[in-house]
Amino acid sequence: MRDLAVCASLPPQEVDSLERYVSSMELQANAELARAGQPCRQAYSVTSGMLRLVRTLADARRQVVAFVLPGHFVGLTEHVVHRQSIEAVVPSRVCAFELDGIRDLRQRFPGFEHSLLERACRDLDDAHDAMLLLARLSPLERLASFLLRLRGQMKIREDDPRMALPMGRGDIADHLGLTVETVSRSFTRLREQGVIALPDPQHVEILDAGALSELASALR
Amino acid sequence: MRDLAVCASLPPQEVDSLERYVSSMELQANAELARAGQPCRQAYSVTSGMLRLVRTLADARRQVVAFVLPGHFVGLTEHVVHRQSIEAVVPSRVCAFELDGIRDLRQRFPGFEHSLLERACRDLDDAHDAMLLLARLSPLERLASFLLRLRGQMKIREDDPRMALPMGRGDIADHLGLTVETVSRSFTRLREQGVIALPDPQHVEILDAGALSELASALR
DNA sequence: CGATCCGTTGAAAGAAGTCAAAATCGGTGG
DNA sequence: CCACCGATTTTGACTTCTTTCAACGGATCG
């Protein structure tokens, strides 16, 4: 609890007061934490596993707006109802904060609000990166950027070339604005070029980090 | 000055203290307020005209991340250097806030920080909309969404079908992730379908608002 | 052991991009 | 006021790349 990023800005003795508004939840894979259209009641901090934020159009076109990894925070919004659903990619554990409680804490501890604002600014910047990726990068470039960014978010030792891809190809496709087929083809092209290895669909090994960054074309 | 959205949350007598950190600036069309890579010193509030936030790749691929209209606020970031340039679309006037001053005010007036956070949450939500648009909408749908969103941001009387498009086709293309040619073709398709009229390239008249919203396919 | 889901691969179709040229607009100077 | 020049927009023909449609292989689960 005290390890949560959002709590770092609260006076230690006040973390207890936070606990009144918090409950821990276990989620199984593909469980829905929130659904688009529902009223917003809670915000969430991921403890383990991985979440996805999904916007869906009436005709089922989907966009995975973000993957949320442990230590990150979602659900803070100015809207009354959710505009996106929040789902578990794999079995996960989250802390749920009552939004009322958050509002209270925000008022009482400026430092708390401050760190929420910092987080929001970073998220906004990430979203802008994603926009450039979706608007202007080729499928190969998108996949390379995605792999590098995901790797950056997971805490992996520099020297370990292996990384897990917990999400399925469909989620990657809906995150990168492509089809599953193009995602799959892009993976195999990277493999054929010797940039990565694919022991199995859920694991990538980065063989040529230089080539991968090259492809990511200076996105970050 | 007192009319600025960001100031509404400050106690009236403190707006004066804000003024110490503020200077008003006139910009001619295409002037650069900030350039990617430069250190961040100021944030800006637009008084008149229009700005654009632009991310550029090494090979000159461009993404207009957002157009900024009067009353809106840009430049608040957690980064030390700008990741995007800020440029005037047309002759504009802005208020420049020293970031140091902002930091000071944020500490002294929780309500100020609060409204900055609200703004950031809204911007993040907008960016997520933009991601869905870039990832999954057809050129025609993107243009329809863009026109309706822009119209919503400008304060135009409901019953006035006319609206101005201050930015060039190139900016629209780089905002929607298309080429100028496809943007132009999309405009003419909308015209041929009787959805809009184009008195000249810088002005649109919305003839069939229903059809336009239909095309925008429930994006907002 | 069969059914289902997921990922991969192949062939075909279609949509946006590229290249090139014509048309229009706006501003300048005669 | 008009003519001209450059920049922007529009249009056309063609190419390219992603999507679409279809089928196959492998893994998982009842």
Coordinates of C-alpha atoms in Angstrom, one line a residue, chain B:
Chain B
M1 CA -6.6 39.3 -18.1
R2 CA -9.2 38.5 -15.5
D3 CA -11.2 36.8 -18.1
L4 CA -8.7 34.1 -18.6
A5 CA -10.0 30.6 -17.8
V6 CA -7.1 29.7 -15.7
C7 CA -7.5 32.8 -13.5
A8 CA -11.1 32.0 -12.5
S9 CA -9.8 29.9 -9.7
L10 CA -7.6 32.5 -8.1
P11 CA -8.9 34.9 -5.5
P12 CA -9.6 38.2 -7.2
Q13 CA -7.0 40.1 -5.3
E14 CA -4.4 37.6 -6.3
V15 CA -4.9 38.0 -10.0
D16 CA -2.6 41.0 -9.5
S17 CA 0.2 38.8 -8.2
L18 CA -0.3 36.6 -11.3
E19 CA 0.4 39.6 -13.4
R20 CA 3.9 39.8 -12.2
Y21 CA 4.7 36.6 -14.1
V22 CA 2.7 37.4 -17.2
S23 CA 3.5 39.2 -20.4
S24 CA 1.2 39.7 -23.4
M25 CA 2.6 38.9 -26.8
E26 CA 1.5 39.6 -30.4
L27 CA 2.4 36.8 -32.9
Q28 CA 2.2 37.0 -36.7
A29 CA 1.1 34.0 -38.7
N30 CA 3.5 31.0 -38.5
A31 CA 5.5 32.6 -35.7
E32 CA 7.1 30.1 -33.4
L33 CA 6.4 30.5 -29.7
A34 CA 8.5 27.5 -28.8
R35 CA 10.6 25.0 -30.7
A36 CA 11.1 21.3 -30.0
G37 CA 14.3 20.8 -28.1
Q38 CA 14.3 24.2 -26.4
P39 CA 14.1 24.5 -22.6
C40 CA 10.6 25.0 -21.3
R41 CA 10.3 28.5 -19.7
Q42 CA 6.8 29.6 -20.2
A43 CA 3.2 28.4 -20.6
Y44 CA 0.7 30.2 -22.7
S45 CA -2.9 31.2 -22.8
V46 CA -4.4 32.2 -26.1
T47 CA -6.3 35.4 -26.2
S48 CA -7.1 35.7 -29.9
G49 CA -6.1 33.8 -33.0
M50 CA -5.1 30.1 -33.1
L51 CA -2.0 28.1 -32.2
R52 CA -0.9 24.7 -33.3
L53 CA 1.2 22.1 -31.4
V54 CA 3.5 20.3 -33.8
R55 CA 5.6 17.2 -33.4
T56 CA 8.1 16.5 -36.2
L57 CA 10.2 13.5 -37.0
A58 CA 13.8 13.7 -38.3
D59 CA 12.5 13.0 -41.8
A60 CA 10.0 15.8 -41.6
R61 CA 6.9 13.7 -41.0
R62 CA 4.6 16.0 -39.1
Q63 CA 1.8 15.6 -36.6
V64 CA -0.4 18.6 -35.5
V65 CA -1.2 17.3 -32.1
A66 CA -3.7 20.0 -31.3
F67 CA -5.1 23.3 -32.4
V68 CA -5.3 25.8 -29.5
L69 CA -8.2 28.3 -29.5
P70 CA -8.7 31.4 -27.4
G71 CA -9.3 30.7 -23.7
H72 CA -7.2 27.5 -23.8
F73 CA -3.9 26.9 -22.1
V74 CA -0.7 25.1 -23.4
G75 CA 2.8 24.5 -22.3
L76 CA 2.3 22.9 -18.9
T77 CA 4.6 19.9 -19.0
E78 CA 6.8 17.8 -16.8
H79 CA 9.6 17.9 -19.3
V80 CA 12.6 20.2 -19.2
V81 CA 12.7 20.7 -22.9
H82 CA 9.8 21.1 -25.4
R83 CA 8.8 17.9 -27.2
Q84 CA 6.8 19.9 -29.7
S85 CA 6.9 23.3 -31.2
I86 CA 4.1 25.8 -30.6
E87 CA 3.3 28.0 -33.7
A88 CA 0.7 30.6 -34.6
V89 CA -1.7 29.5 -37.3
V90 CA -2.9 33.1 -37.9
P91 CA -1.9 36.4 -36.3
S92 CA -2.6 35.8 -32.6
R93 CA -2.2 37.2 -29.1
V94 CA -1.2 35.1 -26.2
C95 CA -0.4 35.6 -22.5
A96 CA 3.0 34.1 -21.5
F97 CA 3.3 32.8 -17.9
E98 CA 6.7 32.2 -16.4
L99 CA 6.8 28.6 -15.4
D100 CA 8.5 29.6 -12.1
G101 CA 5.6 31.9 -11.3
I102 CA 3.1 29.1 -12.1
R103 CA 4.9 26.8 -9.7
D104 CA 4.7 29.5 -7.1
L105 CA 1.0 30.0 -7.6
R106 CA 0.3 26.3 -7.7
Q107 CA 1.9 26.0 -4.3
R108 CA 0.0 29.0 -2.8
F109 CA -3.4 28.3 -4.3
P110 CA -4.6 24.8 -4.3
G111 CA -7.6 25.8 -6.3
F112 CA -5.3 26.9 -9.1
E113 CA -3.6 23.6 -9.2
H114 CA -7.0 22.0 -9.2
S115 CA -8.2 23.8 -12.3
L116 CA -4.9 22.9 -14.0
L117 CA -5.5 19.3 -13.3
E118 CA -9.1 19.5 -14.6
R119 CA -7.8 21.0 -17.8
A120 CA -5.1 18.3 -18.1
C121 CA -7.7 15.6 -17.6
R122 CA -9.9 17.1 -20.4
D123 CA -6.9 17.4 -22.7
L124 CA -6.0 13.8 -22.0
D125 CA -9.5 12.7 -22.9
D126 CA -9.3 14.7 -26.1
A127 CA -6.0 13.1 -27.0
H128 CA -7.6 9.7 -26.5
D129 CA -10.4 10.7 -28.9
A130 CA -7.8 11.8 -31.4
M131 CA -6.1 8.4 -31.1
L132 CA -9.3 6.6 -31.9
L133 CA -9.8 8.9 -34.9
L134 CA -6.3 8.3 -36.2
A135 CA -6.4 4.6 -35.6
R136 CA -9.8 3.6 -36.9
L137 CA -11.8 6.3 -38.8
S138 CA -11.8 6.7 -42.6
P139 CA -10.7 9.9 -44.1
L140 CA -14.3 11.1 -44.6
E141 CA -15.1 10.2 -41.0
R142 CA -12.0 12.0 -39.8
L143 CA -12.8 15.1 -41.6
A144 CA -16.4 15.1 -40.4
S145 CA -15.3 14.6 -36.8
F146 CA -12.7 17.3 -37.2
L147 CA -15.2 19.9 -38.5
L148 CA -17.7 19.1 -35.7
R149 CA -15.1 19.2 -33.0
L150 CA -13.6 22.5 -34.2
R151 CA -17.0 24.0 -34.5
G152 CA -17.6 23.0 -30.9
Q153 CA -14.5 24.7 -29.7
M154 CA -15.2 27.9 -31.5
K155 CA -18.1 29.8 -29.9
I156 CA -20.5 29.9 -32.9
R157 CA -24.2 30.5 -32.7
E158 CA -26.1 27.2 -33.1
D159 CA -28.1 28.5 -36.0
D160 CA -25.2 29.9 -38.0
P161 CA -24.1 27.2 -40.4
R162 CA -21.0 29.1 -41.5
M163 CA -17.6 28.5 -39.9
A164 CA -14.0 29.6 -40.7
L165 CA -11.1 27.2 -41.2
P166 CA -8.1 29.4 -40.4
M167 CA -5.5 26.6 -40.9
G168 CA -4.3 25.4 -44.3
R169 CA -5.0 22.0 -45.9
G170 CA -1.5 20.9 -44.9
D171 CA -2.2 21.5 -41.2
I172 CA -5.5 19.7 -41.5
A173 CA -3.7 16.8 -43.2
D174 CA -1.0 16.6 -40.6
H175 CA -3.7 16.8 -37.9
L176 CA -5.8 13.9 -39.3
G177 CA -2.9 11.7 -40.4
L178 CA -3.6 12.1 -44.1
T179 CA -2.1 13.8 -47.1
V180 CA -3.2 17.2 -48.5
E181 CA -4.6 15.4 -51.5
T182 CA -6.9 13.1 -49.5
V183 CA -8.0 15.9 -47.4
S184 CA -8.9 17.9 -50.4
R185 CA -10.7 15.0 -52.0
S186 CA -12.6 14.4 -48.8
F187 CA -13.8 18.0 -48.8
T188 CA -15.0 17.7 -52.3
R189 CA -16.8 14.5 -51.5
L190 CA -18.6 16.1 -48.6
R191 CA -19.5 19.0 -51.0
E192 CA -20.7 16.6 -53.8
Q193 CA -22.9 14.8 -51.2
G194 CA -24.5 18.1 -50.2
V195 CA -23.2 17.8 -46.6
I196 CA -21.2 21.0 -46.7
A197 CA -20.6 24.0 -49.0
L198 CA -17.2 25.5 -49.6
P199 CA -17.6 29.2 -50.5
D200 CA -13.8 29.3 -50.5
P201 CA -11.1 27.0 -49.1
Q202 CA -11.1 28.9 -45.7
H203 CA -14.8 28.7 -45.1
V204 CA -17.3 25.8 -44.7
E205 CA -21.0 26.0 -44.5
I206 CA -22.7 23.0 -42.9
L207 CA -25.7 22.1 -44.9
D208 CA -26.6 18.8 -43.4
A209 CA -25.5 18.6 -39.8
G210 CA -27.2 15.3 -39.4
A211 CA -25.3 13.6 -42.1
L212 CA -22.1 15.1 -40.7
S213 CA -22.7 13.7 -37.2
E214 CA -23.6 10.4 -38.8
L215 CA -20.2 10.3 -40.5
A216 CA -18.4 11.4 -37.3
S217 CA -19.8 8.1 -36.0
A218 CA -20.4 8.9 -32.4
L219 CA -17.0 10.3 -31.7
R220 CA -18.3 12.4 -28.9

